[in-house]
Short mmCIF file of C-alpha atoms in Angstrom, two decimals:
data_model
loop_
_atom_site.label_atom_id
_atom_site.label_comp_id
_atom_site.label_asym_id
_atom_site.label_seq_id
_atom_site.Cartn_x
_atom_site.Cartn_y
_atom_site.Cartn_z
CA UNK K 798 0.09 -0.23 -0.20
CA UNK K 799 2.86 2.33 0.69
CA UNK K 800 4.36 4.47 -2.04
CA UNK K 801 8.16 4.10 -3.29
CA UNK K 802 10.14 6.85 -2.10
CA UNK K 803 10.66 9.01 -5.14
CA UNK K 804 14.15 8.73 -6.92
CA UNK K 805 16.76 11.70 -6.81
CA UNK K 806 19.80 11.76 -9.14
CA UNK K 807 22.15 13.17 -7.76
CA UNK K 808 24.39 13.61 -10.62
CA UNK K 809 21.92 16.75 -12.43
CA UNK K 810 20.59 17.62 -9.05
CA UNK K 811 24.98 17.95 -8.46
CA UNK K 812 25.07 19.96 -12.22
CA UNK K 813 22.22 22.32 -11.60
CA UNK K 814 23.42 23.67 -8.09
CA UNK K 815 26.71 24.31 -9.67
CA UNK K 816 25.96 26.27 -13.06
CA UNK K 817 22.84 28.30 -11.29
CA UNK K 818 25.60 30.43 -9.31
CA UNK K 819 28.13 30.62 -12.74
CA UNK K 820 25.12 32.19 -14.82
CA UNK K 821 24.31 34.69 -11.68
CA UNK K 822 28.34 35.56 -11.02
CA UNK K 823 28.55 36.29 -15.23
CA UNK K 824 25.26 38.68 -14.95
CA UNK K 825 27.38 40.54 -12.45
CA UNK K 826 30.21 40.86 -14.18
CA UNK K 827 28.12 41.81 -16.88
CA UNK K 828 26.74 44.52 -15.04
CA UNK K 829 29.13 45.77 -13.59
CA UNK K 830 31.31 45.97 -16.95
CA UNK K 831 28.25 48.23 -18.24
CA UNK K 832 28.47 50.33 -14.72
CA UNK K 833 32.22 51.11 -15.26
CA UNK K 834 31.73 51.74 -19.41
CA UNK K 835 28.61 54.03 -18.70
CA UNK K 836 31.31 55.84 -15.77
CA UNK K 837 34.41 56.02 -17.87
CA UNK K 838 31.68 57.46 -20.98
CA UNK K 839 30.04 60.14 -18.60
CA UNK K 840 33.69 61.25 -17.20
CA UNK K 841 34.99 61.81 -21.04
CA UNK K 842 31.51 63.55 -22.21
CA UNK K 843 32.56 66.21 -19.40
CA UNK K 844 36.15 66.58 -20.26
CA UNK K 845 35.15 67.03 -24.09
CA UNK K 846 33.06 69.44 -23.20
CA UNK K 847 35.15 71.50 -20.27
CA UNK K 848 38.05 71.77 -22.88
CA UNK K 849 35.08 73.46 -26.31
CA UNK K 850 33.71 75.75 -23.80
CA UNK K 851 37.83 76.97 -22.63
CA UNK K 852 38.43 77.80 -26.47
CA UNK K 853 34.58 78.81 -26.93
CA UNK K 854 35.16 82.67 -28.35
CA UNK K 855 34.52 84.85 -25.44
CA UNK K 856 35.00 82.71 -22.75
CA UNK K 857 36.84 82.98 -19.66
CA UNK K 858 38.22 80.90 -16.79
CA UNK K 859 37.56 83.50 -14.32
CA UNK K 860 34.51 83.56 -12.16
CA UNK K 861 34.29 87.76 -11.90
CA UNK K 862 33.34 89.87 -14.50
CA UNK K 863 35.91 89.94 -17.63
CA UNK K 864 38.34 93.14 -17.86
CA UNK K 865 36.74 93.78 -21.31
CA UNK K 866 33.48 93.07 -21.32
CA UNK K 867 30.91 95.93 -19.90
CA UNK K 868 27.44 95.30 -19.28
CA UNK K 869 25.05 97.68 -20.84
CA UNK K 870 21.38 97.86 -21.20
CA UNK K 871 19.89 97.57 -24.51
CA UNK K 872 18.73 101.17 -24.92
CA UNK K 873 22.06 102.16 -23.28
CA UNK K 874 23.50 105.71 -24.95
CA UNK K 875 26.75 104.22 -27.53
CA UNK K 876 29.69 105.61 -27.07
CA UNK K 877 30.81 108.57 -28.45
CA UNK K 878 34.77 108.13 -28.16
CA UNK K 879 36.82 104.57 -28.80
CA UNK K 880 39.60 106.51 -26.88
CA UNK K 881 37.15 107.33 -23.72
CA UNK K 882 38.81 104.50 -20.48
CA UNK K 883 36.77 103.93 -17.49
CA UNK K 884 40.30 103.62 -15.47
CA UNK K 885 41.39 106.70 -13.49
CA UNK K 886 44.91 107.26 -14.66
CA UNK K 887 47.56 109.18 -12.93
CA UNK K 888 47.99 112.83 -13.08
CA UNK K 889 51.34 112.81 -15.17
CA UNK K 890 53.57 116.16 -15.53
CA UNK K 891 49.94 117.63 -14.21
CA UNK K 892 51.69 120.82 -12.91
CA UNK K 893 47.87 123.06 -11.83
CA UNK K 894 47.60 121.79 -8.19
CA UNK K 895 44.19 121.01 -7.24
CA UNK K 896 44.27 121.62 -3.72
CA UNK K 897 40.44 119.24 -2.96
CA UNK K 898 38.32 121.75 -4.79
CA UNK K 899 36.81 122.55 -7.29
CA UNK K 900 38.04 125.50 -10.06
CA UNK K 901 35.86 127.51 -8.46
CA UNK K 902 36.89 127.42 -4.92
CA UNK K 903 40.09 127.18 -5.80
CA UNK K 904 40.51 130.38 -7.86
CA UNK K 905 38.67 131.74 -4.53
CA UNK K 906 40.74 130.52 -2.00
CA UNK K 907 43.82 131.36 -4.07
CA UNK K 908 42.78 134.83 -4.17
CA UNK K 909 41.81 135.15 -0.33
CA UNK K 910 45.43 133.94 0.04
CA UNK K 911 47.17 136.61 -2.12
CA UNK K 912 45.39 139.37 -0.52
CA UNK K 913 46.44 138.48 2.69
CA UNK K 914 50.18 137.96 1.67
CA UNK K 915 50.49 141.10 -0.12
CA UNK K 916 48.58 143.04 3.39
CA UNK K 917 50.68 141.40 5.94
CA UNK K 918 53.66 140.18 4.46
CA UNK K 919 53.55 137.03 6.85
CA UNK K 920 51.46 134.55 6.65
CA UNK K 921 51.23 130.70 7.79
CA UNK K 922 49.35 127.87 5.69
CA UNK K 923 49.94 124.35 4.42
CA UNK K 924 52.99 123.69 2.20
CA UNK K 925 51.02 123.01 -0.84
CA UNK K 926 48.68 125.99 -0.61
CA UNK K 927 52.09 128.16 -0.48
CA UNK K 928 53.47 127.09 -2.98
CA UNK K 929 50.26 127.15 -5.02
CA UNK K 930 49.83 130.72 -4.27
CA UNK K 931 53.42 132.39 -4.51
CA UNK K 932 53.73 132.24 -8.59
CA UNK K 933 50.02 134.80 -8.19
CA UNK K 934 52.13 136.78 -5.47
CA UNK K 935 54.93 137.04 -7.87
CA UNK K 936 52.75 138.05 -10.60
CA UNK K 937 50.83 140.86 -8.71
CA UNK K 938 53.89 142.77 -7.21
CA UNK K 939 55.54 142.16 -10.92
CA UNK K 940 52.46 144.40 -12.41
CA UNK K 941 52.90 146.66 -9.60
CA UNK K 942 56.34 147.38 -11.01
CA UNK K 943 55.51 147.85 -14.33
CA UNK K 944 52.47 150.23 -12.85
CA UNK K 945 50.76 150.83 -16.71
CA UNK K 946 46.62 151.13 -16.39
CA UNK K 947 46.23 147.99 -17.93
CA UNK K 948 48.35 146.15 -14.85
CA UNK K 949 46.40 147.91 -12.24
CA UNK K 950 43.04 146.71 -14.18
CA UNK K 951 44.81 143.19 -14.07
CA UNK K 952 45.73 143.22 -10.50
CA UNK K 953 42.01 144.49 -9.63
CA UNK K 954 40.81 141.51 -11.04
CA UNK K 955 42.35 139.33 -8.63
CA UNK K 956 42.87 141.06 -5.52
CA UNK K 957 39.83 141.26 -3.33
CA UNK K 958 41.32 144.58 -1.77
CA UNK K 959 40.98 147.82 -3.78
CA UNK K 960 43.21 150.36 -1.46
CA UNK K 961 45.38 147.31 -1.21
CA UNK K 962 46.25 147.12 -5.24
CA UNK K 963 46.97 151.48 -4.91
CA UNK K 964 48.92 150.52 -1.92
CA UNK K 965 51.59 147.87 -3.97
CA UNK K 966 52.08 150.00 -6.75
CA UNK K 967 53.03 152.39 -5.44
CA UNK K 968 55.39 150.44 -3.03
CA UNK K 969 56.94 147.25 -5.26
CA UNK K 970 58.19 150.32 -8.05
CA UNK K 971 60.93 151.18 -4.60
CA UNK K 972 61.01 148.09 -2.54
CA UNK K 973 61.56 145.29 -5.59
CA UNK K 974 63.86 147.36 -8.27
CA UNK K 975 66.83 145.42 -8.44
CA UNK K 976 64.97 142.10 -8.07
CA UNK K 977 63.47 140.36 -11.20
CA UNK K 978 61.37 137.57 -10.09
CA UNK K 979 61.48 135.45 -6.84
CA UNK K 980 60.09 138.18 -4.38
CA UNK K 981 58.03 135.18 -2.22
CA UNK K 982 59.89 132.62 0.17
CA UNK K 983 58.33 129.57 1.49
CA UNK K 984 59.79 128.12 4.96
CA UNK K 985 58.76 124.54 6.26
CA UNK K 986 57.50 124.93 9.42
CA UNK K 987 56.37 122.08 11.94
CA UNK K 988 53.45 119.33 11.25
CA UNK K 989 50.00 120.82 11.96
CA UNK K 990 48.32 119.02 14.89
CA UNK K 991 45.83 116.86 13.93
CA UNK K 992 46.47 115.76 10.76
CA UNK K 993 50.10 116.08 10.70
CA UNK K 994 49.57 118.84 7.25
CA UNK K 995 52.90 119.77 6.40
CA UNK K 996 52.80 123.82 7.02
CA UNK K 997 54.96 126.63 5.70
CA UNK K 998 55.27 129.96 5.99
CA UNK K 999 55.18 132.12 3.01
CA UNK K 1000 57.09 135.77 2.92
CA UNK K 1001 57.20 138.63 1.12
CA UNK K 1002 61.26 139.35 0.85
#
């Protein structure tokens, strides 16, 4: 009544057990090889794209704005001259002292200093201002030595005090008759307290 136990073919079972891991190992190797190939391909593509962008026209490797590129809006007015530069150039061989003031204030300052030097004969100011006003004082004294009407009108146009101009024209020919230029001298003094500015005394000779 009892059925006989099923017979197992040990040779087939061992063959199946041995072949299955081999198939799984081969599929894993193929998958890993495929992944490695894809990685290498992606790296090569990125290198080629980076190299092409480096040699593209107008490309730059800096993160900031390129020196030659200026952002302009589409409605910006065109440049009138190609020689204009945005760099602040140094004032080489520019002998006019700006004195940190615009032209009108600088002229008023030099006129006031000239008037006070002629009135008092000696004032104390900064070294730069003393050197800048020296030529104007010499010019006024030269006009006083000349003494004609045109020279007097030129002096009146620069010196603030009218009576001082008349006194200068009376005294200058006798005082500086033996001197042709160099009517003032600039003497350096101690620096000013506070900002340590270079100070000087300018006086008539």
